[in-house]
Short mmCIF file of C-alpha atoms and ligand atoms in Angstrom, two decimals:
data_model
loop_
_atom_site.label_atom_id
_atom_site.label_comp_id
_atom_site.label_asym_id
_atom_site.label_seq_id
_atom_site.Cartn_x
_atom_site.Cartn_y
_atom_site.Cartn_z
CA MET A 1 43.23 -27.79 8.71
CA LEU A 2 40.24 -25.93 10.03
CA ASP A 3 39.17 -26.73 13.50
CA TYR A 4 36.04 -28.90 13.49
CA ALA A 5 33.96 -26.42 15.55
CA LEU A 6 34.93 -23.52 13.28
CA ARG A 7 33.98 -25.54 10.20
CA ARG A 8 30.58 -26.25 11.69
CA VAL A 9 29.96 -22.56 12.19
CA LEU A 10 31.03 -21.77 8.63
CA ASN A 11 28.73 -24.44 7.27
CA ILE A 12 25.81 -23.25 9.34
CA GLN A 13 26.32 -19.75 7.95
CA GLY A 14 26.35 -21.35 4.51
CA ILE A 15 22.87 -22.67 5.11
CA ILE A 16 21.65 -19.24 6.00
CA MET A 17 23.12 -17.77 2.83
CA ILE A 18 21.71 -20.30 0.39
CA ASP A 19 18.49 -22.00 1.19
CA LEU A 20 19.09 -25.72 1.59
CA GLN A 21 15.50 -26.64 0.81
CA GLU A 22 15.80 -24.87 -2.51
CA ARG A 23 19.08 -26.58 -3.32
CA ILE A 24 17.68 -30.08 -2.84
CA GLY A 25 14.35 -29.39 -4.58
CA ALA A 26 12.35 -30.06 -1.42
CA ARG A 27 9.18 -28.77 -3.08
CA TYR A 28 9.34 -31.79 -5.40
CA GLU A 29 10.42 -34.12 -2.64
CA TRP A 30 7.30 -33.54 -0.55
CA MET A 31 4.65 -33.30 -3.31
CA SER A 32 1.38 -35.15 -2.81
CA ALA A 33 0.68 -38.16 -5.03
CA ASP A 34 -1.79 -36.11 -7.13
CA GLU A 35 0.65 -33.28 -7.63
CA LEU A 36 3.31 -35.77 -8.66
CA ALA A 37 0.97 -37.41 -11.17
CA ASP A 38 0.10 -34.03 -12.75
CA LEU A 39 3.73 -33.01 -12.87
CA GLN A 40 4.70 -36.31 -14.48
CA SER A 41 2.09 -35.91 -17.23
CA GLN A 42 3.20 -32.37 -17.92
CA LEU A 43 6.90 -33.29 -18.00
CA LEU A 44 6.30 -36.41 -20.06
CA ARG A 45 4.70 -34.30 -22.81
CA ARG A 46 7.73 -32.03 -22.79
CA SER A 47 10.19 -34.91 -22.70
CA VAL A 48 8.61 -36.71 -25.65
CA ALA A 49 8.59 -33.49 -27.68
CA GLN A 50 12.24 -32.97 -26.81
CA ALA A 51 13.19 -36.58 -27.65
CA ALA A 52 11.59 -36.16 -31.08
CA LYS A 53 14.36 -33.69 -31.86
CA SER A 54 17.00 -36.44 -31.84
CA PRO A 55 17.83 -38.35 -35.04
CA TYR A 56 17.09 -41.63 -33.26
CA TYR A 57 13.64 -40.82 -31.84
CA SER A 58 12.45 -38.77 -34.79
CA ALA A 59 13.11 -41.77 -37.07
CA LYS A 60 11.58 -44.17 -34.54
CA PHE A 61 8.40 -42.12 -34.01
CA LYS A 62 8.00 -41.69 -37.76
CA LYS A 63 8.35 -45.41 -38.34
CA LEU A 64 5.69 -46.12 -35.72
CA GLY A 65 3.41 -43.34 -36.97
CA LEU A 66 3.57 -41.80 -33.53
CA ASP A 67 2.87 -38.11 -33.10
CA PRO A 68 4.31 -36.67 -29.83
CA ALA A 69 0.94 -34.92 -29.43
CA ASP A 70 -0.63 -38.38 -28.90
CA ILE A 71 1.01 -38.43 -25.49
CA GLN A 72 -1.10 -36.34 -23.17
CA SER A 73 -0.83 -37.94 -19.74
CA ARG A 74 1.48 -40.36 -17.99
CA ASP A 75 -1.09 -43.11 -18.60
CA ASP A 76 -0.21 -42.82 -22.29
CA ILE A 77 3.31 -44.05 -21.53
CA THR A 78 2.63 -47.53 -22.91
CA LYS A 79 1.92 -46.02 -26.34
CA LEU A 80 5.61 -45.17 -26.51
CA PRO A 81 8.27 -47.61 -27.71
CA LEU A 82 10.77 -49.21 -25.34
CA THR A 83 14.43 -48.24 -25.69
CA THR A 84 17.17 -50.82 -25.14
CA LYS A 85 20.87 -50.63 -24.40
CA GLU A 86 21.36 -51.96 -27.94
CA ASP A 87 19.45 -48.93 -29.32
CA LEU A 88 21.85 -46.68 -27.45
CA ARG A 89 24.82 -48.61 -28.74
CA LEU A 90 23.52 -48.40 -32.32
CA SER A 91 22.94 -44.67 -32.07
CA TYR A 92 26.45 -44.20 -30.62
CA PRO A 93 28.01 -41.68 -30.53
CA THR A 94 25.44 -38.87 -30.88
CA GLY A 95 22.27 -40.33 -32.45
CA MET A 96 20.23 -39.49 -29.36
CA LEU A 97 21.50 -35.96 -28.90
CA THR A 98 18.68 -33.40 -29.13
CA VAL A 99 20.50 -30.10 -28.70
CA ASP A 100 23.13 -28.12 -30.53
CA PRO A 101 26.50 -29.64 -29.48
CA GLU A 102 27.44 -26.15 -28.30
CA LEU A 103 24.98 -26.56 -25.43
CA VAL A 104 26.55 -29.79 -24.21
CA ILE A 105 28.80 -29.20 -21.21
CA ARG A 106 29.60 -32.76 -20.14
CA MET A 107 29.53 -36.38 -21.20
CA HIS A 108 29.82 -39.63 -19.29
CA THR A 109 29.66 -43.27 -20.33
CA SER A 110 28.31 -46.37 -18.65
CA SER A 111 30.87 -48.71 -17.10
CA GLY A 112 30.50 -51.24 -19.89
CA THR A 113 29.76 -54.11 -17.50
CA THR A 114 27.83 -55.95 -20.20
CA GLY A 115 29.45 -54.74 -23.40
CA LYS A 116 30.29 -51.57 -25.26
CA PRO A 117 29.69 -48.52 -23.01
CA THR A 118 26.96 -46.06 -23.93
CA ALA A 119 27.64 -42.29 -24.08
CA ILE A 120 25.41 -39.79 -22.26
CA PHE A 121 25.35 -35.98 -22.69
CA TYR A 122 24.39 -33.17 -20.35
CA THR A 123 23.50 -29.50 -20.76
CA GLN A 124 24.09 -27.07 -17.89
CA GLU A 125 20.46 -27.55 -16.87
CA ASP A 126 20.91 -31.33 -16.87
CA VAL A 127 23.99 -31.13 -14.64
CA ASN A 128 22.12 -28.80 -12.27
CA ASN A 129 19.08 -31.07 -12.07
CA TRP A 130 21.26 -34.09 -11.49
CA ALA A 131 23.14 -32.31 -8.68
CA GLU A 132 19.80 -31.40 -7.10
CA LEU A 133 18.62 -35.02 -7.16
CA MET A 134 21.90 -36.24 -5.77
CA ALA A 135 21.87 -33.62 -3.00
CA ARG A 136 18.27 -34.56 -2.20
CA SER A 137 19.22 -38.25 -2.08
CA LEU A 138 22.12 -37.70 0.30
CA HIS A 139 19.97 -35.43 2.45
CA ALA A 140 17.17 -38.04 2.59
CA ALA A 141 19.79 -40.57 3.70
CA GLY A 142 20.68 -38.29 6.61
CA ALA A 143 23.68 -36.28 5.31
CA ARG A 144 23.84 -32.60 6.33
CA PRO A 145 25.97 -29.60 5.34
CA THR A 146 27.99 -30.08 8.55
CA ASP A 147 29.18 -33.50 7.34
CA VAL A 148 32.52 -34.29 5.76
CA PHE A 149 32.06 -36.46 2.69
CA GLN A 150 34.59 -38.77 1.08
CA ASN A 151 33.82 -40.05 -2.39
CA MET A 152 35.67 -43.37 -2.84
CA SER A 153 34.30 -43.82 -6.34
CA GLY A 154 36.28 -43.65 -9.58
CA TYR A 155 36.23 -40.19 -11.18
CA GLY A 156 36.23 -39.77 -14.94
CA LEU A 157 33.74 -41.22 -17.38
CA PHE A 158 32.08 -43.28 -14.62
CA THR A 159 29.13 -41.30 -13.19
CA GLY A 160 29.76 -42.29 -9.55
CA GLY A 161 32.62 -39.80 -9.24
CA LEU A 162 31.35 -36.43 -10.48
CA GLY A 163 27.70 -37.38 -9.91
CA LEU A 164 28.09 -37.79 -6.16
CA HIS A 165 30.62 -34.97 -6.06
CA TYR A 166 28.32 -32.29 -7.47
CA GLY A 167 25.43 -33.47 -5.29
CA ALA A 168 27.52 -33.46 -2.12
CA GLU A 169 28.84 -29.97 -2.89
CA ARG A 170 25.36 -28.73 -3.61
CA LEU A 171 24.22 -30.07 -0.26
CA GLY A 172 27.07 -28.09 1.24
CA MET A 173 29.19 -30.87 2.69
CA TRP A 174 32.96 -30.66 2.89
CA VAL A 175 33.79 -32.85 -0.10
CA ILE A 176 36.91 -35.01 -0.46
CA PRO A 177 37.24 -36.40 -4.02
CA ALA A 178 39.39 -39.35 -2.97
CA GLY A 179 38.61 -41.44 -6.05
CA ALA A 180 38.89 -45.23 -6.14
CA GLY A 181 41.63 -47.36 -4.67
CA ASN A 182 44.71 -46.57 -2.59
CA THR A 183 43.14 -48.07 0.50
CA ALA A 184 45.78 -46.99 3.02
CA ARG A 185 45.34 -43.37 1.97
CA GLN A 186 41.53 -43.64 2.05
CA ILE A 187 41.70 -44.79 5.67
CA MET A 188 44.19 -42.08 6.62
CA VAL A 189 42.07 -39.31 5.08
CA ILE A 190 38.85 -40.58 6.70
CA ARG A 191 40.56 -40.46 10.08
CA ASP A 192 42.47 -37.21 9.69
CA PHE A 193 39.54 -35.20 8.35
CA HIS A 194 36.81 -36.74 10.55
CA VAL A 195 34.87 -38.02 7.55
CA THR A 196 31.25 -38.75 8.51
CA VAL A 197 29.70 -39.74 5.15
CA VAL A 198 31.26 -41.95 2.47
CA HIS A 199 30.29 -43.25 -0.94
CA ALA A 200 31.67 -46.52 -2.34
CA THR A 201 30.61 -49.75 -3.91
CA PRO A 202 29.60 -52.25 -1.21
CA SER A 203 32.39 -54.59 -2.31
CA TYR A 204 35.02 -51.88 -1.88
CA ALA A 205 33.61 -50.83 1.50
CA MET A 206 33.94 -54.49 2.52
CA HIS A 207 37.52 -54.61 1.31
CA VAL A 208 38.51 -51.50 3.28
CA ALA A 209 36.97 -52.90 6.47
CA GLU A 210 38.59 -56.30 6.10
CA ARG A 211 41.94 -54.79 5.40
CA MET A 212 41.66 -52.77 8.60
CA VAL A 213 40.68 -55.86 10.59
CA GLN A 214 43.64 -57.79 9.16
CA GLU A 215 45.93 -55.00 10.30
CA GLY A 216 44.53 -55.14 13.82
CA ASP A 217 42.55 -51.92 13.32
CA ASP A 218 38.82 -51.45 13.93
CA PRO A 219 36.64 -49.89 11.19
CA ARG A 220 34.36 -48.57 13.96
CA SER A 221 37.18 -46.34 15.15
CA LEU A 222 36.68 -44.29 11.96
CA ASN A 223 33.29 -43.06 13.24
CA ILE A 224 31.66 -42.94 9.81
CA LYS A 225 27.93 -42.25 10.27
CA ILE A 226 26.47 -42.87 6.84
CA ALA A 227 27.61 -44.82 3.78
CA ALA A 228 25.92 -44.45 0.40
CA LEU A 229 26.51 -47.84 -1.21
CA GLY A 230 25.52 -48.77 -4.73
CA ALA A 231 26.53 -49.23 -8.37
CA GLU A 232 26.28 -53.01 -7.97
CA PRO A 233 23.79 -55.46 -6.48
CA TYR A 234 24.21 -56.51 -2.85
CA THR A 235 22.03 -58.30 -0.37
CA GLU A 236 20.42 -57.21 2.88
CA GLU A 237 22.82 -59.66 4.57
CA MET A 238 25.80 -57.83 3.07
CA ARG A 239 24.36 -54.54 4.31
CA HIS A 240 24.10 -55.95 7.84
CA LYS A 241 27.62 -57.27 7.74
CA LEU A 242 28.94 -53.85 6.68
CA GLN A 243 26.85 -52.03 9.26
CA ASP A 244 28.20 -54.34 11.99
CA LEU A 245 31.78 -53.86 10.86
CA TYR A 246 31.68 -50.06 10.67
CA GLY A 247 28.78 -49.07 12.89
CA PHE A 248 27.45 -46.81 10.11
CA LYS A 249 24.06 -46.78 8.39
CA ALA A 250 24.45 -48.27 4.91
CA MET A 251 22.05 -46.58 2.50
CA ASN A 252 21.23 -48.24 -0.79
CA SER A 253 21.89 -45.98 -3.75
CA TYR A 254 20.66 -46.77 -7.27
CA GLY A 255 21.31 -45.16 -10.59
CA LEU A 256 22.59 -45.79 -14.07
CA SER A 257 24.42 -43.59 -16.50
CA GLU A 258 21.55 -43.75 -19.01
CA MET A 259 19.41 -41.95 -16.39
CA ASN A 260 22.21 -39.44 -15.48
CA GLY A 261 23.96 -41.77 -13.04
CA PRO A 262 23.46 -42.15 -9.27
CA GLY A 263 20.58 -40.25 -7.67
CA VAL A 264 17.75 -42.04 -9.50
CA ALA A 265 16.53 -43.86 -6.38
CA PHE A 266 17.81 -43.66 -2.82
CA GLU A 267 16.90 -44.91 0.61
CA CYS A 268 15.45 -42.62 3.25
CA GLU A 269 16.16 -43.06 6.95
CA TYR A 270 13.78 -46.07 7.12
CA GLN A 271 16.11 -48.12 4.89
CA ASP A 272 13.22 -50.02 3.39
CA GLY A 273 13.39 -49.60 -0.38
CA MET A 274 14.68 -46.72 -2.48
CA HIS A 275 12.46 -43.76 -3.34
CA VAL A 276 12.56 -43.22 -7.11
CA TRP A 277 12.50 -39.46 -7.65
CA GLU A 278 9.28 -39.42 -9.63
CA ASP A 279 9.50 -35.72 -10.44
CA SER A 280 12.42 -36.66 -12.69
CA TYR A 281 11.86 -40.27 -13.69
CA LEU A 282 8.79 -42.23 -14.64
CA ALA A 283 9.17 -45.81 -13.41
CA GLU A 284 7.43 -48.92 -14.72
CA VAL A 285 8.06 -52.59 -13.99
CA ILE A 286 7.41 -54.94 -16.90
CA ASN A 287 7.54 -58.64 -17.56
CA PRO A 288 10.73 -58.98 -19.65
CA GLU A 289 9.15 -61.63 -21.86
CA THR A 290 5.67 -60.26 -22.57
CA LEU A 291 6.81 -56.62 -22.12
CA LYS A 292 3.52 -55.97 -20.32
CA PRO A 293 3.32 -54.33 -16.87
CA VAL A 294 3.59 -56.83 -14.00
CA GLY A 295 0.91 -56.94 -11.30
CA ALA A 296 1.23 -54.51 -8.36
CA GLY A 297 4.29 -55.33 -6.30
CA GLU A 298 5.53 -58.15 -8.55
CA ILE A 299 9.16 -58.56 -9.60
CA GLY A 300 10.04 -57.60 -13.15
CA GLU A 301 12.35 -55.44 -15.22
CA LEU A 302 12.58 -51.79 -14.28
CA VAL A 303 11.81 -49.40 -17.15
CA LEU A 304 12.62 -45.72 -16.71
CA THR A 305 11.81 -42.55 -18.64
CA THR A 306 13.71 -39.31 -18.08
CA LEU A 307 11.33 -36.43 -17.40
CA ARG A 308 13.74 -33.55 -17.07
CA ARG A 309 16.64 -34.26 -19.36
CA THR A 310 17.24 -31.91 -22.26
CA ALA A 311 20.44 -33.03 -24.03
CA MET A 312 19.45 -36.66 -24.18
CA PRO A 313 15.96 -37.66 -23.09
CA ILE A 314 15.48 -41.43 -23.00
CA ILE A 315 12.03 -42.93 -23.29
CA ARG A 316 11.06 -46.19 -21.56
CA TYR A 317 14.58 -47.43 -21.07
CA ARG A 318 14.86 -51.15 -20.31
CA THR A 319 17.35 -51.16 -17.44
CA ARG A 320 17.55 -54.98 -17.33
CA ASP A 321 17.55 -54.55 -13.54
CA LEU A 322 15.12 -56.80 -11.75
CA THR A 323 13.14 -55.35 -8.86
CA ARG A 324 9.62 -54.63 -7.69
CA LEU A 325 7.80 -51.43 -6.76
CA ILE A 326 6.84 -51.17 -3.11
CA VAL A 327 3.36 -49.77 -3.31
CA ASP A 328 2.48 -49.09 0.33
CA GLU A 329 3.35 -45.74 1.81
CA CYS A 330 6.70 -45.09 3.45
CA PRO A 331 6.64 -43.96 7.09
CA CYS A 332 8.78 -40.95 6.10
CA GLY A 333 5.77 -39.48 4.31
CA ARG A 334 7.35 -39.07 0.88
CA LYS A 335 4.98 -40.11 -1.88
CA HIS A 336 7.70 -41.11 -4.35
CA ALA A 337 7.36 -44.86 -4.99
CA ARG A 338 10.06 -47.19 -3.69
CA LEU A 339 12.12 -49.82 -5.44
CA ALA A 340 12.93 -52.98 -3.54
CA ARG A 341 16.55 -54.08 -3.39
CA MET A 342 17.62 -55.25 -6.86
CA VAL A 343 17.71 -59.00 -7.41
CA GLY A 344 20.39 -58.35 -10.03
CA ARG A 345 20.50 -57.72 -13.74
CA SER A 346 18.66 -60.10 -16.00
CA ASP A 347 22.13 -60.72 -17.57
CA ASP A 348 23.45 -61.90 -14.16
CA MET A 349 21.16 -64.88 -14.10
CA LEU A 350 23.11 -68.14 -14.28
CA ILE A 351 21.54 -71.26 -15.69
CA ILE A 352 23.13 -74.26 -14.02
CA ARG A 353 21.82 -77.69 -14.96
CA GLY A 354 18.54 -76.10 -15.94
CA VAL A 355 18.21 -74.18 -12.66
CA ASN A 356 18.11 -70.35 -12.67
CA VAL A 357 20.37 -68.81 -10.04
CA PHE A 358 21.31 -65.24 -9.18
CA PRO A 359 24.63 -64.58 -7.43
CA SER A 360 22.64 -62.68 -4.79
CA GLN A 361 20.98 -65.94 -3.70
CA LEU A 362 24.40 -67.37 -2.84
CA GLU A 363 25.54 -64.13 -1.23
CA GLU A 364 22.57 -64.23 1.12
CA VAL A 365 23.76 -67.56 2.53
CA ILE A 366 27.49 -66.73 2.62
CA MET A 367 26.95 -63.48 4.52
CA ARG A 368 25.18 -65.30 7.34
CA HIS A 369 28.41 -67.09 8.23
CA GLU A 370 30.33 -64.93 10.65
CA TRP A 371 33.47 -67.02 10.37
CA LEU A 372 33.70 -65.90 6.74
CA GLY A 373 34.78 -62.58 5.27
CA GLY A 374 32.64 -60.58 2.85
CA ASN A 375 34.41 -61.37 -0.41
CA TYR A 376 33.46 -64.31 -2.63
CA VAL A 377 33.79 -65.47 -6.23
CA ILE A 378 31.63 -67.97 -8.09
CA HIS A 379 33.53 -70.26 -10.49
CA LEU A 380 31.70 -72.23 -13.13
CA ASN A 381 33.18 -75.06 -15.17
CA THR A 382 32.23 -78.27 -16.89
CA LYS A 383 33.04 -81.74 -15.60
CA GLU A 384 31.91 -84.80 -17.51
CA SER A 385 29.53 -82.62 -19.53
CA LEU A 386 27.92 -81.29 -16.36
CA ASP A 387 27.99 -77.71 -15.06
CA GLN A 388 29.88 -77.40 -11.78
CA MET A 389 29.71 -74.47 -9.39
CA THR A 390 32.42 -73.71 -6.86
CA VAL A 391 32.15 -70.78 -4.50
CA LYS A 392 35.45 -69.41 -3.22
CA VAL A 393 35.13 -67.72 0.15
CA GLU A 394 37.65 -66.28 2.60
CA LEU A 395 38.09 -66.84 6.31
CA ALA A 396 37.23 -63.73 8.32
CA LYS A 397 40.55 -63.73 10.16
CA THR A 398 44.02 -65.04 9.55
CA GLY A 399 45.03 -67.85 11.85
CA PHE A 400 41.76 -69.75 12.21
CA ASP A 401 41.51 -70.45 15.94
CA GLY A 402 39.27 -73.52 15.87
CA SER A 403 40.26 -77.08 15.06
CA ILE A 404 40.36 -78.49 11.56
CA GLU A 405 37.23 -80.51 12.47
CA THR A 406 35.34 -77.30 13.29
CA LEU A 407 36.39 -75.84 9.99
CA ARG A 408 35.26 -78.97 8.13
CA ALA A 409 31.93 -78.95 9.94
CA ARG A 410 31.37 -75.28 9.11
CA ARG A 411 32.20 -75.82 5.49
CA SER A 412 29.80 -78.72 5.19
CA ASP A 413 27.09 -76.63 6.91
CA LEU A 414 27.63 -73.92 4.34
CA MET A 415 27.49 -76.44 1.49
CA LYS A 416 24.26 -77.85 2.85
CA GLN A 417 22.66 -74.41 3.07
CA LEU A 418 23.82 -73.48 -0.42
CA ARG A 419 22.35 -76.68 -1.74
CA GLU A 420 19.06 -75.96 -0.01
CA GLN A 421 19.07 -72.46 -1.48
CA VAL A 422 19.75 -73.37 -5.13
CA GLY A 423 18.80 -77.02 -5.45
CA PHE A 424 22.11 -78.50 -6.62
CA THR A 425 25.51 -79.20 -5.06
CA VAL A 426 27.78 -76.20 -4.75
CA ASN A 427 31.43 -76.86 -3.89
CA VAL A 428 33.05 -74.53 -1.41
CA ASP A 429 36.74 -73.56 -1.32
CA VAL A 430 37.73 -71.83 1.90
CA MET A 431 40.70 -69.53 1.41
CA GLU A 432 42.94 -67.36 3.56
CA PRO A 433 41.79 -63.75 4.06
CA GLY A 434 42.81 -61.42 1.26
CA SER A 435 43.45 -64.18 -1.29
CA LEU A 436 40.56 -63.33 -3.63
CA PRO A 437 40.85 -60.33 -5.97
CA ALA A 438 39.68 -57.17 -4.18
CA SER A 439 37.41 -54.77 -6.05
CA GLU A 440 37.82 -51.01 -6.14
CA GLY A 441 34.67 -50.48 -8.19
CA LYS A 442 32.10 -53.03 -9.32
CA ALA A 443 33.05 -56.51 -8.11
CA LYS A 444 33.37 -59.30 -10.65
CA ARG A 445 31.56 -62.12 -8.88
CA VAL A 446 31.34 -64.77 -11.58
CA ILE A 447 34.07 -66.53 -13.54
CA ASP A 448 32.46 -68.68 -16.16
CA GLU A 449 34.80 -71.28 -17.67
CA ARG A 450 32.15 -73.69 -18.83
CA GLU A 451 32.61 -75.41 -22.18
CA LYS A 452 30.23 -73.81 -24.63
CA VAL A 453 27.90 -76.29 -26.28
CA GLY A 454 29.06 -76.92 -29.82
CA ALA A 455 32.44 -75.29 -29.17
P1 LIG B 1 26.94 -50.48 -16.51
O1 LIG B 1 25.49 -50.69 -16.83
O2 LIG B 1 27.83 -50.66 -17.71
O3 LIG B 1 27.44 -51.20 -15.29
P2 LIG B 1 26.59 -47.98 -15.03
O4 LIG B 1 27.85 -47.50 -14.37
O5 LIG B 1 25.71 -46.97 -15.61
O6 LIG B 1 27.07 -48.93 -16.19
O7 LIG B 1 25.86 -48.87 -13.95
C1 LIG B 1 24.47 -48.91 -13.78
C2 LIG B 1 24.04 -50.28 -13.33
O8 LIG B 1 24.64 -50.62 -12.05
C3 LIG B 1 22.57 -50.40 -13.07
O9 LIG B 1 21.84 -50.59 -14.26
C4 LIG B 1 22.52 -51.60 -12.15
O10 LIG B 1 22.62 -52.82 -12.87
C5 LIG B 1 23.76 -51.45 -11.30
N1 LIG B 1 23.41 -50.79 -10.03
C6 LIG B 1 23.56 -49.50 -9.70
N2 LIG B 1 23.16 -49.27 -8.43
C7 LIG B 1 22.71 -50.44 -7.94
C8 LIG B 1 22.14 -50.86 -6.69
N3 LIG B 1 21.98 -50.04 -5.66
N4 LIG B 1 21.77 -52.16 -6.57
C9 LIG B 1 21.92 -53.02 -7.59
N5 LIG B 1 22.47 -52.70 -8.78
C10 LIG B 1 22.86 -51.42 -8.96
ZN1 LIG B 2 10.85 -43.06 2.94
#
């Protein structure tokens, strides 16, 4: 293994050889709002013309009587049709491909969290642009070429593996493609190679930390500086818990395979919303019922248009992710708009006895309880024709040191707060640490065993 000091020198020489600013597309990163708007209009025209080359969009535009030349500026975006996940599924496998298959160099698929996965294609240019955005994102989060980066994300069809990998290499970090799982080895490699930046899902990062604590080890002893955490919703409370456990800065990372993968929106050092890279994506927030834009700063469904993709441009894609645009300027000076932390997917919304609940609302409360660990599962079932919710949580440490009365009192406190949060009684099962299924990728938070009406 190279000595740390020697590696630093090599990396610094690397920066001199290839200009870092160029590699991360800094000229786009620091554009003024006007320059960004002009660029978006110009790229939107190109993107719509490119999309029209696919069987799917050419048929769609024809049906709507839409001529790509009707789209002149980004304000014309609402003249374009929305695209849904179902449209992608129906045009599977290659109905949205716009280039000769010879030009395709890679494909990925979505994780299939909500059904059949969708397939996405990339030309060389697409892979390069994606790597640039990813490198820019990691750089904005504080990563530098002198860092050692461990990617604890599954490689393969899932975009979190190669997506982060290419970006981290482009930035010039020492990249360790650890992949998902094998927790003992992850910890060993982080320690042995002085890893300073990691990427994982928040639920897996939590699992690694808790496992260390159970084994009498301290996650802080790993000295990780920055963690890029994403691919699933998590609350600000979960972020704080992870930051306390590890002593790192947890940076929210957002992306979806339909828009390349990770690197769509990322937090800067201020950790207050994720900058959407507007030189590559046009973001709108709409009311999912009326499909009209929401008022400034209101929560709605995020709709994204690719501005730079050649193999598979996607116009006004309904992400089903609920968020709001932060309109005021970020202290970092970047003009790219920010997305607030995701509330969840519209599909994640649970309707319990007529009340709408997102798992994140429960997570917020659970994470405030220091006597509890960071894993939880929501069970739903039916009792006497009524929906019942039980939240299974874990104790933070084995061998609870307080009395059984303390434990009872804490549990009833938690139940009271959950009830206040959602408006109905939520049962709580307190379990031993490590008894709930641990996630290596996206956590499955809800088990719905309710009787279906009419079943
Ligand atoms: P799938 O949609 O099948 O899960 P992807 O792997 O493409 O496939 O995942 C993208 C989705 O993951 C997003 O649409 C969003 O719902 C979720 N996601 C990604 N990053 C975040 C994040 N930082 N916060 C909340 N949700 C996220
Ligand atoms: Zn910022």
